[in-house]
């Protein structure tokens, strides 16, 4: 069964802490994405990556950075956590070629609900 | 710009039929996906349309009209477990999904 695994389901961190959210996929996908989801706002793209060591800013990259040292792993880093970064964080992966992407588009991890206090 | 428009919330009765509409504007188009998301969980894939017309999959069907920038998701024989948010997501020319805020569907007995 294909899978995207996020390291933590729930996380509570203090303001100012450096926070790492890890995401691993076992489908050999090129593309990986980090989203945050807040009530009424839908999914907002933070960063994405089309290949190892490659990253692109999404719609809301401020306060975040990412790392993709291996194809299967995409990490989201909150450099100095703030209360307005309290949210549900979702990692997703997809395959680039149309014939594979049509099978399911993106596959999501189960999400990390981060609370910054 | 890129834009997705779908109703914020809909209510339907168990056993009935409901249609969730979506209009979109994207830079290029590589098909349109519908996802289901239960509260507190990740979105899961429901359907994919790339050509005009209706795709049927059990109780769920999805329709696409590319010329009108329009899609709908049709849910038949509604069950309580269908209470969820439904996300319309067209794929742009870069193979990125563009997300709207979704439609929260409430099923009443």
PDB file of C-alpha atoms in Angstrom:
ATOM      1  CA  UNK A   1       0.000   0.000   0.000  1.00  0.00           C
ATOM      2  CA  UNK A   2       1.427   3.381  -0.997  1.00  0.00           C
ATOM      3  CA  UNK A   3       2.132   5.648   1.871  1.00  0.00           C
ATOM      4  CA  UNK A   4       3.107   9.120   2.978  1.00  0.00           C
ATOM      5  CA  UNK A   5       4.175   9.176   6.608  1.00  0.00           C
ATOM      6  CA  UNK A   6       4.382  12.243   8.803  1.00  0.00           C
ATOM      7  CA  UNK A   7       6.455  11.816  11.916  1.00  0.00           C
ATOM      8  CA  UNK A   8       4.023  13.272  14.448  1.00  0.00           C
ATOM      9  CA  UNK A   9       0.244  13.382  14.643  1.00  0.00           C
ATOM     10  CA  UNK A  10       0.120  16.011  17.384  1.00  0.00           C
ATOM     11  CA  UNK A  11       2.843  18.418  18.467  1.00  0.00           C
ATOM     12  CA  UNK A  12       2.977  21.161  21.078  1.00  0.00           C
ATOM     13  CA  UNK A  13       5.873  23.616  20.949  1.00  0.00           C
ATOM     14  CA  UNK A  14       6.801  26.851  22.675  1.00  0.00           C
ATOM     15  CA  UNK A  15       7.086  30.229  20.984  1.00  0.00           C
ATOM     16  CA  UNK A  16      10.595  30.734  19.608  1.00  0.00           C
ATOM     17  CA  UNK A  17      11.454  27.051  19.347  1.00  0.00           C
ATOM     18  CA  UNK A  18      12.850  25.594  16.144  1.00  0.00           C
ATOM     19  CA  UNK A  19      10.424  22.933  14.923  1.00  0.00           C
ATOM     20  CA  UNK A  20      11.040  20.112  12.463  1.00  0.00           C
ATOM     21  CA  UNK A  21       8.180  18.337  10.696  1.00  0.00           C
ATOM     22  CA  UNK A  22       9.246  15.239   8.825  1.00  0.00           C
ATOM     23  CA  UNK A  23       7.574  13.585   5.853  1.00  0.00           C
ATOM     24  CA  UNK A  24       8.590  10.331   4.142  1.00  0.00           C
ATOM     25  CA  UNK A  25       7.032   8.720   1.076  1.00  0.00           C
ATOM     26  CA  UNK A  26       7.646   5.229  -0.267  1.00  0.00           C
ATOM     27  CA  UNK A  27       6.311   5.695  -3.804  1.00  0.00           C
ATOM     28  CA  UNK A  28       9.465   7.046  -5.471  1.00  0.00           C
ATOM     29  CA  UNK A  29       7.601  10.266  -6.309  1.00  0.00           C
ATOM     30  CA  UNK A  30       9.503  13.260  -7.624  1.00  0.00           C
ATOM     31  CA  UNK A  31       7.158  15.901  -6.238  1.00  0.00           C
ATOM     32  CA  UNK A  32       6.586  16.681  -2.591  1.00  0.00           C
ATOM     33  CA  UNK A  33       4.557  19.444  -0.989  1.00  0.00           C
ATOM     34  CA  UNK A  34       3.944  21.046   2.381  1.00  0.00           C
ATOM     35  CA  UNK A  35       0.586  22.672   3.104  1.00  0.00           C
ATOM     36  CA  UNK A  36      -1.051  24.205   6.093  1.00  0.00           C
ATOM     37  CA  UNK A  37      -4.798  24.096   6.559  1.00  0.00           C
ATOM     38  CA  UNK A  38      -6.811  26.466   8.687  1.00  0.00           C
ATOM     39  CA  UNK A  39     -10.610  26.598   9.097  1.00  0.00           C
ATOM     40  CA  UNK A  40     -12.271  28.423   6.204  1.00  0.00           C
ATOM     41  CA  UNK A  41      -9.002  28.945   4.328  1.00  0.00           C
ATOM     42  CA  UNK A  42      -8.481  25.600   2.667  1.00  0.00           C
ATOM     43  CA  UNK A  43      -5.079  24.216   1.783  1.00  0.00           C
ATOM     44  CA  UNK A  44      -2.313  26.795   1.444  1.00  0.00           C
ATOM     45  CA  UNK A  45       0.972  25.827  -0.166  1.00  0.00           C
ATOM     46  CA  UNK A  46       4.079  26.600   1.900  1.00  0.00           C
ATOM     47  CA  UNK A  47       6.885  24.988  -0.111  1.00  0.00           C
ATOM     48  CA  UNK A  48       7.269  22.293  -2.711  1.00  0.00           C
ATOM     49  CA  UNK A  49      10.043  20.310  -4.310  1.00  0.00           C
ATOM     50  CA  UNK A  50      10.333  18.670  -7.714  1.00  0.00           C
ATOM     51  CA  UNK A  51      13.612  16.871  -7.036  1.00  0.00           C
ATOM     52  CA  UNK A  52      16.305  16.197  -4.478  1.00  0.00           C
ATOM     53  CA  UNK A  53      17.980  19.375  -3.147  1.00  0.00           C
ATOM     54  CA  UNK A  54      15.468  21.450  -5.069  1.00  0.00           C
ATOM     55  CA  UNK A  55      12.835  23.666  -3.414  1.00  0.00           C
ATOM     56  CA  UNK A  56      10.349  26.278  -4.515  1.00  0.00           C
ATOM     57  CA  UNK A  57       8.361  28.779  -2.470  1.00  0.00           C
ATOM     58  CA  UNK A  58       4.638  28.371  -2.403  1.00  0.00           C
ATOM     59  CA  UNK A  59       2.043  30.958  -1.481  1.00  0.00           C
ATOM     60  CA  UNK A  60       2.973  31.426   2.188  1.00  0.00           C
ATOM     61  CA  UNK A  61       6.690  30.603   2.738  1.00  0.00           C
ATOM     62  CA  UNK A  62       7.424  33.300   5.327  1.00  0.00           C
ATOM     63  CA  UNK A  63       8.637  31.840   8.611  1.00  0.00           C
ATOM     64  CA  UNK A  64       9.321  28.419   7.098  1.00  0.00           C
ATOM     65  CA  UNK A  65      12.126  26.628   5.334  1.00  0.00           C
ATOM     66  CA  UNK A  66      12.454  23.126   3.867  1.00  0.00           C
ATOM     67  CA  UNK A  67      15.047  20.475   3.221  1.00  0.00           C
ATOM     68  CA  UNK A  68      15.100  17.662   0.696  1.00  0.00           C
ATOM     69  CA  UNK A  69      18.366  15.754   0.960  1.00  0.00           C
ATOM     70  CA  UNK A  70      16.867  12.434  -0.167  1.00  0.00           C
ATOM     71  CA  UNK A  71      14.118  11.764  -2.689  1.00  0.00           C
ATOM     72  CA  UNK A  72      11.819  10.125  -0.166  1.00  0.00           C
ATOM     73  CA  UNK A  73      12.109  12.727   2.611  1.00  0.00           C
ATOM     74  CA  UNK A  74      10.878  16.313   2.723  1.00  0.00           C
ATOM     75  CA  UNK A  75      11.264  18.260   5.945  1.00  0.00           C
ATOM     76  CA  UNK A  76       9.495  21.453   6.962  1.00  0.00           C
ATOM     77  CA  UNK A  77      11.306  23.708   9.415  1.00  0.00           C
ATOM     78  CA  UNK A  78       9.776  26.471  11.494  1.00  0.00           C
ATOM     79  CA  UNK A  79      12.811  28.593  12.278  1.00  0.00           C
ATOM     80  CA  UNK A  80      11.264  30.306  15.295  1.00  0.00           C
ATOM     81  CA  UNK A  81       7.777  29.086  16.031  1.00  0.00           C
ATOM     82  CA  UNK A  82       5.070  31.660  16.614  1.00  0.00           C
ATOM     83  CA  UNK A  83       1.466  31.299  17.783  1.00  0.00           C
ATOM     84  CA  UNK A  84       0.149  32.200  14.317  1.00  0.00           C
ATOM     85  CA  UNK A  85       1.796  29.024  13.031  1.00  0.00           C
ATOM     86  CA  UNK A  86      -0.605  26.919  15.047  1.00  0.00           C
ATOM     87  CA  UNK A  87      -2.267  24.852  12.341  1.00  0.00           C
ATOM     88  CA  UNK A  88      -2.742  21.487  10.668  1.00  0.00           C
ATOM     89  CA  UNK A  89       0.267  20.708   8.462  1.00  0.00           C
ATOM     90  CA  UNK A  90      -0.163  18.308   5.569  1.00  0.00           C
ATOM     91  CA  UNK A  91       2.546  16.721   3.463  1.00  0.00           C
ATOM     92  CA  UNK A  92       1.742  15.327   0.008  1.00  0.00           C
ATOM     93  CA  UNK A  93       3.580  13.685  -2.852  1.00  0.00           C
ATOM     94  CA  UNK A  94       2.841  13.113  -6.528  1.00  0.00           C
ATOM     95  CA  UNK A  95       4.352  11.704  -9.647  1.00  0.00           C
ATOM     96  CA  UNK A  96       5.226  14.110 -12.427  1.00  0.00           C
ATOM     97  CA  UNK A  97       4.110  12.203 -15.481  1.00  0.00           C
ATOM     98  CA  UNK A  98       0.448  12.559 -16.487  1.00  0.00           C
ATOM     99  CA  UNK A  99      -0.194   8.860 -16.827  1.00  0.00           C
ATOM    100  CA  UNK A 100       0.715   8.287 -13.198  1.00  0.00           C
ATOM    101  CA  UNK A 101      -0.634  11.493 -11.688  1.00  0.00           C
ATOM    102  CA  UNK A 102      -4.101  10.676 -12.949  1.00  0.00           C
ATOM    103  CA  UNK A 103      -4.316   7.662 -10.669  1.00  0.00           C
ATOM    104  CA  UNK A 104      -4.727   9.738  -7.543  1.00  0.00           C
ATOM    105  CA  UNK A 105      -3.198  13.155  -7.980  1.00  0.00           C
ATOM    106  CA  UNK A 106      -1.578  13.778  -4.644  1.00  0.00           C
ATOM    107  CA  UNK A 107      -1.224  11.313  -1.815  1.00  0.00           C
ATOM    108  CA  UNK A 108      -1.392  12.938   1.590  1.00  0.00           C
ATOM    109  CA  UNK A 109       0.088  12.063   4.909  1.00  0.00           C
ATOM    110  CA  UNK A 110      -2.196  11.901   7.926  1.00  0.00           C
ATOM    111  CA  UNK A 111      -1.254  15.418   9.002  1.00  0.00           C
ATOM    112  CA  UNK A 112       0.455  17.018  11.996  1.00  0.00           C
ATOM    113  CA  UNK A 113      -1.618  19.238  14.232  1.00  0.00           C
ATOM    114  CA  UNK A 114       0.872  21.736  15.621  1.00  0.00           C
ATOM    115  CA  UNK A 115       0.058  23.963  18.567  1.00  0.00           C
ATOM    116  CA  UNK A 116       2.464  26.766  19.450  1.00  0.00           C
ATOM    117  CA  UNK A 117       2.015  28.119  22.977  1.00  0.00           C
TER     118      UNK A 117
ATOM    119  CA  UNK B   1      -5.094  34.450 -11.794  1.00  0.00           C
ATOM    120  CA  UNK B   2      -6.155  31.086 -10.531  1.00  0.00           C
ATOM    121  CA  UNK B   3      -9.460  30.730  -8.732  1.00  0.00           C
ATOM    122  CA  UNK B   4     -11.758  28.009  -7.425  1.00  0.00           C
ATOM    123  CA  UNK B   5     -15.354  28.651  -6.435  1.00  0.00           C
ATOM    124  CA  UNK B   6     -17.552  26.147  -4.600  1.00  0.00           C
ATOM    125  CA  UNK B   7     -20.271  26.561  -1.977  1.00  0.00           C
ATOM    126  CA  UNK B   8     -19.052  26.842   1.591  1.00  0.00           C
ATOM    127  CA  UNK B   9     -21.621  24.511   3.101  1.00  0.00           C
ATOM    128  CA  UNK B  10     -24.492  22.267   2.014  1.00  0.00           C
ATOM    129  CA  UNK B  11     -27.025  20.204   3.939  1.00  0.00           C
ATOM    130  CA  UNK B  12     -28.762  17.070   2.692  1.00  0.00           C
ATOM    131  CA  UNK B  13     -30.830  14.210   4.052  1.00  0.00           C
ATOM    132  CA  UNK B  14     -29.686  10.625   4.473  1.00  0.00           C
ATOM    133  CA  UNK B  15     -30.695   8.566   1.421  1.00  0.00           C
ATOM    134  CA  UNK B  16     -31.038  11.617  -0.836  1.00  0.00           C
ATOM    135  CA  UNK B  17     -28.885  12.923  -3.707  1.00  0.00           C
ATOM    136  CA  UNK B  18     -26.690  16.031  -3.560  1.00  0.00           C
ATOM    137  CA  UNK B  19     -24.704  17.857  -6.232  1.00  0.00           C
ATOM    138  CA  UNK B  20     -21.679  19.954  -5.300  1.00  0.00           C
ATOM    139  CA  UNK B  21     -20.707  22.470  -7.977  1.00  0.00           C
ATOM    140  CA  UNK B  22     -17.282  23.890  -8.711  1.00  0.00           C
ATOM    141  CA  UNK B  23     -16.152  26.564 -11.133  1.00  0.00           C
ATOM    142  CA  UNK B  24     -12.493  27.189 -11.750  1.00  0.00           C
ATOM    143  CA  UNK B  25      -9.944  29.291 -13.573  1.00  0.00           C
ATOM    144  CA  UNK B  26      -6.392  28.013 -13.922  1.00  0.00           C
ATOM    145  CA  UNK B  27      -3.208  28.639 -15.881  1.00  0.00           C
ATOM    146  CA  UNK B  28      -3.409  25.636 -18.148  1.00  0.00           C
ATOM    147  CA  UNK B  29      -5.358  22.512 -17.305  1.00  0.00           C
ATOM    148  CA  UNK B  30      -4.359  18.894 -16.723  1.00  0.00           C
ATOM    149  CA  UNK B  31      -7.565  17.538 -15.305  1.00  0.00           C
ATOM    150  CA  UNK B  32      -9.646  18.060 -12.196  1.00  0.00           C
ATOM    151  CA  UNK B  33      -9.685  16.088  -8.972  1.00  0.00           C
ATOM    152  CA  UNK B  34     -12.248  15.718  -6.231  1.00  0.00           C
ATOM    153  CA  UNK B  35     -11.103  14.855  -2.730  1.00  0.00           C
ATOM    154  CA  UNK B  36     -13.010  13.992   0.420  1.00  0.00           C
ATOM    155  CA  UNK B  37     -11.786  15.201   3.787  1.00  0.00           C
ATOM    156  CA  UNK B  38     -13.284  14.144   7.093  1.00  0.00           C
ATOM    157  CA  UNK B  39     -12.785  16.504  10.004  1.00  0.00           C
ATOM    158  CA  UNK B  40      -9.247  16.329  11.376  1.00  0.00           C
ATOM    159  CA  UNK B  41      -8.054  13.955   8.679  1.00  0.00           C
ATOM    160  CA  UNK B  42      -6.109  14.234   5.429  1.00  0.00           C
ATOM    161  CA  UNK B  43      -7.847  14.560   2.050  1.00  0.00           C
ATOM    162  CA  UNK B  44      -8.408  11.306   0.180  1.00  0.00           C
ATOM    163  CA  UNK B  45      -8.816  10.894  -3.557  1.00  0.00           C
ATOM    164  CA  UNK B  46     -12.354  10.482  -4.942  1.00  0.00           C
ATOM    165  CA  UNK B  47     -12.229  11.094  -8.688  1.00  0.00           C
ATOM    166  CA  UNK B  48     -10.331  12.484 -11.638  1.00  0.00           C
ATOM    167  CA  UNK B  49     -11.723  13.976 -14.857  1.00  0.00           C
ATOM    168  CA  UNK B  50      -9.602  15.127 -17.762  1.00  0.00           C
ATOM    169  CA  UNK B  51     -12.130  14.866 -20.619  1.00  0.00           C
ATOM    170  CA  UNK B  52     -15.613  16.358 -20.768  1.00  0.00           C
ATOM    171  CA  UNK B  53     -18.410  14.216 -19.478  1.00  0.00           C
ATOM    172  CA  UNK B  54     -19.474  12.115 -16.554  1.00  0.00           C
ATOM    173  CA  UNK B  55     -17.344   9.606 -14.673  1.00  0.00           C
ATOM    174  CA  UNK B  56     -19.292   7.233 -12.448  1.00  0.00           C
ATOM    175  CA  UNK B  57     -17.810   5.343  -9.535  1.00  0.00           C
ATOM    176  CA  UNK B  58     -20.352   3.616  -7.342  1.00  0.00           C
ATOM    177  CA  UNK B  59     -22.436   6.150  -5.426  1.00  0.00           C
ATOM    178  CA  UNK B  60     -20.213   9.001  -6.561  1.00  0.00           C
ATOM    179  CA  UNK B  61     -20.078  10.593 -10.020  1.00  0.00           C
ATOM    180  CA  UNK B  62     -18.068  13.540 -11.279  1.00  0.00           C
ATOM    181  CA  UNK B  63     -18.754  15.722 -14.305  1.00  0.00           C
ATOM    182  CA  UNK B  64     -16.472  18.070 -16.206  1.00  0.00           C
ATOM    183  CA  UNK B  65     -17.023  20.774 -18.814  1.00  0.00           C
ATOM    184  CA  UNK B  66     -13.653  22.241 -19.794  1.00  0.00           C
ATOM    185  CA  UNK B  67     -15.122  24.976 -21.991  1.00  0.00           C
ATOM    186  CA  UNK B  68     -17.221  26.261 -19.082  1.00  0.00           C
ATOM    187  CA  UNK B  69     -14.578  25.763 -16.401  1.00  0.00           C
ATOM    188  CA  UNK B  70     -17.161  23.771 -14.468  1.00  0.00           C
ATOM    189  CA  UNK B  71     -17.347  20.509 -12.591  1.00  0.00           C
ATOM    190  CA  UNK B  72     -19.724  18.857 -10.177  1.00  0.00           C
ATOM    191  CA  UNK B  73     -19.624  15.952  -7.777  1.00  0.00           C
ATOM    192  CA  UNK B  74     -22.836  13.964  -7.462  1.00  0.00           C
ATOM    193  CA  UNK B  75     -23.390  11.836  -4.377  1.00  0.00           C
ATOM    194  CA  UNK B  76     -26.278   9.364  -4.382  1.00  0.00           C
ATOM    195  CA  UNK B  77     -27.935   7.374  -1.586  1.00  0.00           C
ATOM    196  CA  UNK B  78     -26.320   9.589   0.995  1.00  0.00           C
ATOM    197  CA  UNK B  79     -25.042   7.973   4.167  1.00  0.00           C
ATOM    198  CA  UNK B  80     -24.136   9.614   7.457  1.00  0.00           C
ATOM    199  CA  UNK B  81     -20.475   8.779   6.816  1.00  0.00           C
ATOM    200  CA  UNK B  82     -20.578  11.067   3.759  1.00  0.00           C
ATOM    201  CA  UNK B  83     -20.565  14.039   6.139  1.00  0.00           C
ATOM    202  CA  UNK B  84     -17.233  15.628   5.217  1.00  0.00           C
ATOM    203  CA  UNK B  85     -15.667  18.430   3.243  1.00  0.00           C
ATOM    204  CA  UNK B  86     -15.367  17.974  -0.514  1.00  0.00           C
ATOM    205  CA  UNK B  87     -12.481  19.658  -2.266  1.00  0.00           C
ATOM    206  CA  UNK B  88     -12.459  20.553  -5.935  1.00  0.00           C
ATOM    207  CA  UNK B  89      -8.892  20.767  -7.238  1.00  0.00           C
ATOM    208  CA  UNK B  90      -7.986  21.454 -10.862  1.00  0.00           C
ATOM    209  CA  UNK B  91      -4.432  20.712 -11.966  1.00  0.00           C
ATOM    210  CA  UNK B  92      -2.591  23.518 -13.742  1.00  0.00           C
ATOM    211  CA  UNK B  93       0.005  23.424 -16.504  1.00  0.00           C
ATOM    212  CA  UNK B  94       2.771  22.693 -13.947  1.00  0.00           C
ATOM    213  CA  UNK B  95       0.891  19.631 -12.662  1.00  0.00           C
ATOM    214  CA  UNK B  96       0.137  21.419  -9.421  1.00  0.00           C
ATOM    215  CA  UNK B  97      -3.264  21.072  -7.788  1.00  0.00           C
ATOM    216  CA  UNK B  98      -5.032  24.354  -7.093  1.00  0.00           C
ATOM    217  CA  UNK B  99      -7.212  24.151  -3.988  1.00  0.00           C
ATOM    218  CA  UNK B 100     -10.367  25.937  -3.027  1.00  0.00           C
ATOM    219  CA  UNK B 101     -11.676  26.146   0.530  1.00  0.00           C
ATOM    220  CA  UNK B 102     -13.946  23.142  -0.034  1.00  0.00           C
ATOM    221  CA  UNK B 103     -17.626  22.446   0.581  1.00  0.00           C
ATOM    222  CA  UNK B 104     -18.691  21.173   3.975  1.00  0.00           C
ATOM    223  CA  UNK B 105     -21.490  18.651   3.505  1.00  0.00           C
ATOM    224  CA  UNK B 106     -23.771  17.988   6.454  1.00  0.00           C
ATOM    225  CA  UNK B 107     -25.994  14.904   6.304  1.00  0.00           C
ATOM    226  CA  UNK B 108     -29.096  14.845   8.487  1.00  0.00           C
ATOM    227  CA  UNK B 109     -31.049  11.698   9.404  1.00  0.00           C
TER     228      UNK B 109
END
